[in-house]
Tab-separated table of C-alpha atoms in Angstrom:
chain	number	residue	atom	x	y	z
N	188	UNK	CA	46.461	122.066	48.356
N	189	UNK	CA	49.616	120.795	46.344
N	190	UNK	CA	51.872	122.469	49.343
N	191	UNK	CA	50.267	119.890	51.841
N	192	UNK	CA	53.172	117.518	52.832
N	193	UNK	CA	52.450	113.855	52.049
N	194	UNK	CA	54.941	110.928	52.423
N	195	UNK	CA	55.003	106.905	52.907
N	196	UNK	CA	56.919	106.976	56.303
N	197	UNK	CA	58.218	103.741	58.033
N	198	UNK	CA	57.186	102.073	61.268
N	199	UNK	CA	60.398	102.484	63.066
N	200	UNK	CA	59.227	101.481	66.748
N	201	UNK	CA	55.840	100.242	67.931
N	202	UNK	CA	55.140	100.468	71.992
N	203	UNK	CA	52.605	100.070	74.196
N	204	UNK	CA	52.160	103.099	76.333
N	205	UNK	CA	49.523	102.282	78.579
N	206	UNK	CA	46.646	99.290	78.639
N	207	UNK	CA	45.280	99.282	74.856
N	208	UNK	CA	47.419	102.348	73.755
N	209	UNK	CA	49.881	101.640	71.151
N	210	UNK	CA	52.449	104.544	70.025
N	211	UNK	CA	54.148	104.287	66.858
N	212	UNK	CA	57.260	106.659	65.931
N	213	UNK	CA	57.337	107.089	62.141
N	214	UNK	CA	60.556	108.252	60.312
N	215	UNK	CA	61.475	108.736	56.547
N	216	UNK	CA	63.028	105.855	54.613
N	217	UNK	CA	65.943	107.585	53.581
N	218	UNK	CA	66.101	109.468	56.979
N	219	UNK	CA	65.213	112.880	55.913
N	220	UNK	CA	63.643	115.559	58.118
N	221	UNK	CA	60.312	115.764	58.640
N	222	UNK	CA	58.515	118.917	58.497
N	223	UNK	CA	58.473	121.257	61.483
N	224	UNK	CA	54.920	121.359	63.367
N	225	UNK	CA	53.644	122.450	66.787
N	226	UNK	CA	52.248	121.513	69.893
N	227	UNK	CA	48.277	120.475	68.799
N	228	UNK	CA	48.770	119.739	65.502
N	229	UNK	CA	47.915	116.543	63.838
N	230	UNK	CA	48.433	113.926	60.880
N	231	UNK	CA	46.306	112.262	58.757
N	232	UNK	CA	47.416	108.513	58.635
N	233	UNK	CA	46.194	106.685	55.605
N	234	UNK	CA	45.382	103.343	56.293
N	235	UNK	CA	43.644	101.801	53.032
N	236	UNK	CA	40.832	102.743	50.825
N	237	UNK	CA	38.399	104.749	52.488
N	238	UNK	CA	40.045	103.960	56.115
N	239	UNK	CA	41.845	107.773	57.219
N	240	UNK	CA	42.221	108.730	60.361
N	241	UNK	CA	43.935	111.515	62.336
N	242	UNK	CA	46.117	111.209	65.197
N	243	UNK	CA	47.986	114.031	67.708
N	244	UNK	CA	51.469	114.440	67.038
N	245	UNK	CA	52.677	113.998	70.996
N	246	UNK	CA	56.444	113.526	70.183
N	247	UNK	CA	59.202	116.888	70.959
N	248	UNK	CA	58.488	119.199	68.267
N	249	UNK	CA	62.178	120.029	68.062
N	250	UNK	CA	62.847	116.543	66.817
N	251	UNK	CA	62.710	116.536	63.169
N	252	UNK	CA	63.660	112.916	62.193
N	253	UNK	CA	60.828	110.993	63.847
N	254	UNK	CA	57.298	111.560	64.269
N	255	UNK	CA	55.758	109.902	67.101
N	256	UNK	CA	51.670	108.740	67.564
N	257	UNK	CA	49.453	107.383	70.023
N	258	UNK	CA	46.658	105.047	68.946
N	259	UNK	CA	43.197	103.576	71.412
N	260	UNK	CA	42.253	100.449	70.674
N	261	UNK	CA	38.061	101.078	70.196
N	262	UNK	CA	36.589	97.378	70.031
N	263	UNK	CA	33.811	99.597	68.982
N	264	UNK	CA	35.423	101.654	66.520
N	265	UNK	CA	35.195	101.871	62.496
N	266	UNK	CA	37.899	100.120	62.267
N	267	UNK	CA	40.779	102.163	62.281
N	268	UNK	CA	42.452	101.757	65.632
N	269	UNK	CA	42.177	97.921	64.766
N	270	UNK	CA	44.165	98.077	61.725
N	271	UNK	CA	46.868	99.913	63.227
N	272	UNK	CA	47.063	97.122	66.501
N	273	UNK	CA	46.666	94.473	64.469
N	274	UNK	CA	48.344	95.350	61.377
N	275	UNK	CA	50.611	97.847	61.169
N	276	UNK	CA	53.973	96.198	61.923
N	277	UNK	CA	57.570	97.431	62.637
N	278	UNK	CA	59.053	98.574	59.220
N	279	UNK	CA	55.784	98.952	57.154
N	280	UNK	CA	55.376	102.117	55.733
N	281	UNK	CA	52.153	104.244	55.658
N	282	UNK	CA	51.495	107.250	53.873
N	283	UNK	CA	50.761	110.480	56.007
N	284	UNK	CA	49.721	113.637	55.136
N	285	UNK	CA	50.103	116.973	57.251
N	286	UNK	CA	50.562	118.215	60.116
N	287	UNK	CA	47.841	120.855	60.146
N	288	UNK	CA	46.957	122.256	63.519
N	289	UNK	CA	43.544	123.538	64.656
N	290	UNK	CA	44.781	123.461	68.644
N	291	UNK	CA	47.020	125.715	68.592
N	292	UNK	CA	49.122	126.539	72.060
N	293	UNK	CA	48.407	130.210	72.660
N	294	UNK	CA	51.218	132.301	74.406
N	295	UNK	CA	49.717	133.083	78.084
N	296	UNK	CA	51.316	133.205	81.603
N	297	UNK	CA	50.081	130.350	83.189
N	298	UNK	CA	47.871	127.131	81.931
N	299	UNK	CA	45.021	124.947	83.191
N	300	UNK	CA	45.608	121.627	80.884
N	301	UNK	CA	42.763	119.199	80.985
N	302	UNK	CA	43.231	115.237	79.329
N	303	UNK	CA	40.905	112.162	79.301
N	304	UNK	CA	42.217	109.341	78.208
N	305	UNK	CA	43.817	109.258	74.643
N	306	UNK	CA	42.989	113.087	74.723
N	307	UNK	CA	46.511	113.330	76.480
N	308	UNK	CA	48.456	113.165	73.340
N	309	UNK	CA	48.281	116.853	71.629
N	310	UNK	CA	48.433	117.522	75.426
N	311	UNK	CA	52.008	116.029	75.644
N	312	UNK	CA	54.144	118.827	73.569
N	313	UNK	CA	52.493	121.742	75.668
N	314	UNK	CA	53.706	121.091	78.305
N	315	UNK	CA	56.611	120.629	77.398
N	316	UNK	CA	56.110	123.956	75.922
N	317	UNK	CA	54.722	125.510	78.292
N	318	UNK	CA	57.345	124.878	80.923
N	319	UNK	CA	60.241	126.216	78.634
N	320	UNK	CA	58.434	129.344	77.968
N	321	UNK	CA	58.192	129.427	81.801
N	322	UNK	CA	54.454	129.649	82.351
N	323	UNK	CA	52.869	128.728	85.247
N	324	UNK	CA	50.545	125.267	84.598
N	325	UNK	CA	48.959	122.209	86.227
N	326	UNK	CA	47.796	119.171	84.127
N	327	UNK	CA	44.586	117.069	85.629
N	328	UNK	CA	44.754	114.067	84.031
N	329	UNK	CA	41.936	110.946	84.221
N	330	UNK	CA	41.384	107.826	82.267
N	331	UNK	CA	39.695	104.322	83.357
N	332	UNK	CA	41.809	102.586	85.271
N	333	UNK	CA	45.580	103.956	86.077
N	334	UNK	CA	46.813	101.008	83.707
N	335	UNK	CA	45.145	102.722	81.022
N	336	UNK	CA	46.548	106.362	81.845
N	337	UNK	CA	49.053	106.476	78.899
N	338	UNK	CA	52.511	108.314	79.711
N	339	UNK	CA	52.672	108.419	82.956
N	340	UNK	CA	56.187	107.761	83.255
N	341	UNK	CA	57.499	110.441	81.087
N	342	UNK	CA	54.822	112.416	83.503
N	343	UNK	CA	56.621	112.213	86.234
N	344	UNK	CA	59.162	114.468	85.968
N	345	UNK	CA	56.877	117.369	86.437
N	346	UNK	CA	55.706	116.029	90.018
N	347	UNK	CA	53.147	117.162	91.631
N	348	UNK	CA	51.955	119.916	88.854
N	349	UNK	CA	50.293	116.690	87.175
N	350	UNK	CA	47.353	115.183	88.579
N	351	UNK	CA	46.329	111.537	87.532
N	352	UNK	CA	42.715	110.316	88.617
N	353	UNK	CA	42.039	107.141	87.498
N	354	UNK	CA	37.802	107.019	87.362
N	355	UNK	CA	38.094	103.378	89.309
N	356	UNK	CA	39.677	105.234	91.877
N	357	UNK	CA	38.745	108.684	92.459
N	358	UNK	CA	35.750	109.197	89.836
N	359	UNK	CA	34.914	111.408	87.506
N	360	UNK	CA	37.764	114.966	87.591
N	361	UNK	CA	37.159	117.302	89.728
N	362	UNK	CA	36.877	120.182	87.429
N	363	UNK	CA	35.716	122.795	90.050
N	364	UNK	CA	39.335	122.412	91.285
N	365	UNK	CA	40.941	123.591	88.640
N	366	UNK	CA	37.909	125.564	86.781
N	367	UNK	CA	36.546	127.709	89.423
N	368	UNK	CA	38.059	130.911	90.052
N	369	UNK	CA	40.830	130.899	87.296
N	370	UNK	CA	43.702	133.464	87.608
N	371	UNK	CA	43.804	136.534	85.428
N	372	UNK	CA	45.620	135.416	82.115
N	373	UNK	CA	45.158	131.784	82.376
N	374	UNK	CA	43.695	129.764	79.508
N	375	UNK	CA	42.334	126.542	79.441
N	376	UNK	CA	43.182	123.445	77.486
N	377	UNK	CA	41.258	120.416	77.321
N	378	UNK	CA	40.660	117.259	75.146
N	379	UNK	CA	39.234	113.640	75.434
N	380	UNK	CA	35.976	111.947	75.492
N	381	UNK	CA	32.933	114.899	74.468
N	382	UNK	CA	30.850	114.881	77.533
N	383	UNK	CA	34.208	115.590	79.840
N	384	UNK	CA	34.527	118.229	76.823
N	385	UNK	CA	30.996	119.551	76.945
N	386	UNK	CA	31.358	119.808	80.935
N	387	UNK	CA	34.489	121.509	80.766
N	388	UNK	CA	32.702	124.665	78.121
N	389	UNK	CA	29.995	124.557	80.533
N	390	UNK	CA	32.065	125.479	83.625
N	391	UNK	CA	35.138	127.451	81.477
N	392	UNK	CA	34.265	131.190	79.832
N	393	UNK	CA	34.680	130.606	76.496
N	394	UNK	CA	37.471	133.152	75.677
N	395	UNK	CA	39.778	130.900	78.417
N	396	UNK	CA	39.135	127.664	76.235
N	397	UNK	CA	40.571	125.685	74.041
N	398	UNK	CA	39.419	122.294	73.148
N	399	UNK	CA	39.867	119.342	70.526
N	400	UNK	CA	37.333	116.730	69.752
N	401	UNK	CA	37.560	113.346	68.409
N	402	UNK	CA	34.216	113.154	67.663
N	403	UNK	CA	31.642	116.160	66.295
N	404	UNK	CA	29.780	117.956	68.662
N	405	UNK	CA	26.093	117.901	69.032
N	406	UNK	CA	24.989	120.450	66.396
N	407	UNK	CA	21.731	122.333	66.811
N	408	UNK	CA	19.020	121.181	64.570
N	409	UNK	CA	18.644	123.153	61.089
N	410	UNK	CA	16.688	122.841	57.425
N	411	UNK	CA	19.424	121.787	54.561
N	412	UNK	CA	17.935	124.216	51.594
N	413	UNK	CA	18.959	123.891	48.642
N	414	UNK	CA	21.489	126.636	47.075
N	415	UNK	CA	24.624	126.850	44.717
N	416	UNK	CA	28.507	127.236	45.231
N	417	UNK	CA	30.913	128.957	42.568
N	418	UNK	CA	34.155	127.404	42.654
N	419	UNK	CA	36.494	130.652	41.654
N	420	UNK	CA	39.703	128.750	40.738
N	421	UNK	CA	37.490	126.442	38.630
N	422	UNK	CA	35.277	128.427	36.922
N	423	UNK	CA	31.913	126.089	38.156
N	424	UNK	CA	28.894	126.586	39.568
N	425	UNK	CA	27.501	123.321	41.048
N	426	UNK	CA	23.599	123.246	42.777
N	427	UNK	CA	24.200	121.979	46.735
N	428	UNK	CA	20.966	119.439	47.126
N	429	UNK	CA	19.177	119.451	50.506
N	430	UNK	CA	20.672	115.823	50.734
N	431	UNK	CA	24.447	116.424	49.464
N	432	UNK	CA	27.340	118.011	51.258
N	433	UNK	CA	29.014	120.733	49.549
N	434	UNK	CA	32.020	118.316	49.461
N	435	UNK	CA	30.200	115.549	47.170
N	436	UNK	CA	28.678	118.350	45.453
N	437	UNK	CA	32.600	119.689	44.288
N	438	UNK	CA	33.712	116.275	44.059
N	439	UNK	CA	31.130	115.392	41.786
N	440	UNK	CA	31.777	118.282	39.657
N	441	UNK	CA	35.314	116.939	39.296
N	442	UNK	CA	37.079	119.259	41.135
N	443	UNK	CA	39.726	117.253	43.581
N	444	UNK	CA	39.882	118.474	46.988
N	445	UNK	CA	41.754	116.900	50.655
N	446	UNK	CA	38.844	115.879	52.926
N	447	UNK	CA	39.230	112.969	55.493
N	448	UNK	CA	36.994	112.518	58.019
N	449	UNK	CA	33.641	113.626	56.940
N	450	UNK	CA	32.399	114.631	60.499
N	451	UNK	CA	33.739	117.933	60.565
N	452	UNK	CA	36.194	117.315	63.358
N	453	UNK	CA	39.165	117.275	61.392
N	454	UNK	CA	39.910	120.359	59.686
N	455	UNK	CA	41.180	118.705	56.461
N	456	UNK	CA	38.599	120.001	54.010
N	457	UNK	CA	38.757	123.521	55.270
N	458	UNK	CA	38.374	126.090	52.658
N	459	UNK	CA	38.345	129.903	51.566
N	460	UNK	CA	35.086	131.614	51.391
N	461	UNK	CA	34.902	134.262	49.357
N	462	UNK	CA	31.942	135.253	49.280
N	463	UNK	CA	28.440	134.268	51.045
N	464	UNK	CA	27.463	133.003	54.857
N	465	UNK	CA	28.451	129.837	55.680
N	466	UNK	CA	25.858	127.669	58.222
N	467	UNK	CA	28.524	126.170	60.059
N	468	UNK	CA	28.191	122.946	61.665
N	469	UNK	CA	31.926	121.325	62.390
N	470	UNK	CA	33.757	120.700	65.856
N	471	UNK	CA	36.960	122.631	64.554
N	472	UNK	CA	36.244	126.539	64.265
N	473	UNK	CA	36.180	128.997	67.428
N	474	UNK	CA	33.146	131.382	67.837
N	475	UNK	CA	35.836	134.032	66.403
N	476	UNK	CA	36.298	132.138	63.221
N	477	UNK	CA	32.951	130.962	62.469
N	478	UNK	CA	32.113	134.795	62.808
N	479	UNK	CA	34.481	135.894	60.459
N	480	UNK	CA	33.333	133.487	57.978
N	481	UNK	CA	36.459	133.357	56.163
N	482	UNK	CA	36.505	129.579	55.824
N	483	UNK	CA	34.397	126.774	56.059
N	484	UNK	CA	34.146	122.577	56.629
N	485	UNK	CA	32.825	121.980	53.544
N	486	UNK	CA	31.968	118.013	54.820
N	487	UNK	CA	29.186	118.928	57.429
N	488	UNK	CA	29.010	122.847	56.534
N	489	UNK	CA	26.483	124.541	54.224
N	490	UNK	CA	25.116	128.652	53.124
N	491	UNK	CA	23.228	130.832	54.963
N	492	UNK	CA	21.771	132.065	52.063
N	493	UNK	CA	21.523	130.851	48.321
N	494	UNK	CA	25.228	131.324	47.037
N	495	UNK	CA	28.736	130.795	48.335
N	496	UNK	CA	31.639	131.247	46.326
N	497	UNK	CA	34.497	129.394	47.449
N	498	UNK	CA	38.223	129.543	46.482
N	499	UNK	CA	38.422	126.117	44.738
């Protein structure tokens, strides 16, 4: 994990880019170049003991000095999206660590993009990808009210290929516009709130999708056995209780490992498997991956058997 970039990156310009939607572009303090990432990918932003959270990179990927982010204000949140609105100011610094990306922008000929709300931020750098790569695409677009829509201005200069439906105005996205009979070769890319998610897989074959969650999908219910891990770079076995993750379980061992969120949305705690079947149970893999069973959430994720060996 040592090769995972991690910095304390300044505050250089804090703007509101829609009702409740702060964006914050980050830079180096001695104005070197961040590393290169693309469209989907991520950072974790850490904001004080035990307070991480993860937030799109929606900035142009081709920029190296800045990085720019998008943060909701959740009166209901953990307490995340209030630190940053209330206390994150122009010229503090904050460490970050990343990008990884789990959202990756797929090579096709055309694109249906789909955004709700804040979900419109790894959004942002696809399109812009998509239209240099000269692909076909339409973005649908909804949020709230159109004051909370975030971007719309830098929007605009795709015309009509962008759709914005503010809920107050036209209700909930009509997803059978853009869903139902879907040209050969187009795939589908969608993120924001999980039940315009969940409506989206129901209506969209599932080799066509792509989504991102902010928060972990509904899981189907299962029995937590108890069974062990071997960590191969460690040389430990550690027993997996019906009641612990495999993450406290390596962490208690002593072995140091990058996790963040703990929900299995993230994809910071992702690991080899070696050997064993993992019972997966994160928002973050494809079908593909989880049937490979080459890595694992080790947060949420557990065996399908009575051993794993992991590459830790």
């Amino acid at each position: 994990m040592s090769d995972v970039y991690e910095a304390e990156l300044v505050v250089d310009r804090r703007e509101f880019a829609a009702d409740g939607v702060l964006a914050l572009t980050l830079r180096h303090p001695l104005g070197e170049e961040l590393p290169a990432w693309e469209p989907g990918a991520h950072v974790d932003v850490v904001l004080g003991p035990e307070l991480e959270r993860q937030y799109s990179l929606c900035s142009d990927p081709a920029d190296r000095s800045a990085w720019r982010i998008a943060v909701l204000r959740e009166p209901e949140g953990r307490g995340g999206s209030a630190h940053v609105h209330e206390q994150l100011g122009q010229g503090d610094k904050v460490r970050v660590r990343g990008p990884r990306n789990h959202f990756r922008l797929e090579p096709a000929p055309r694109y249906r993009f789909i955004a709700g709300g804040i979900g419109i931020t790894p959004i942002l750098p696809m399109l812009a990808a998509a239209e240099a790569a000269g692909a076909e695409w339409t973005l649908l677009y909804g949020g709230r009210t159109r004051e909370s829509i975030a971007f719309t201005e830098e929007l605009e200069r795709y015309g009509d290929r962008v759709t914005v439906a503010p809920q107050d105005e036209t209700g909930l996205l009509d997803l059978a516009s853009v869903l139902d009979g879907l040209p050969e070769g187009t795939l589908v890319y969608c993120c924001g709130p999980g039940p315009l998610l969940d409506a989206v897989e129901e209506r969209c074959p599932a080799d066509r999708l792509h989504v991102e969650r902010f928060s972990p999908k509904a899981q189907p219910a299962g029995e937590n056995g108890e069974f062990e891990v071997e960590l191969a770079q460690s040389g430990r076995t550690v027993t997996v209780a019906p009641d612990v993750s495999v993450l406290d379980a390596v962490r208690a061992a002593g072995v140091e490992v990058l996790f963040s969120c703990t929900e299995g949305t993230c994809g910071t705690c992702e690991t080899d498997v070696l050997e064993g079947t993992p019972e997966h149970r994160d928002s973050v893999l494809t079908d593909e991956e989880r049937e490979s069973g080459e890595t694992m959430m080790i947060c949420v994720s557990r065996c399908r058997g009575k051993r794993l060996v992991l590459d830790l």
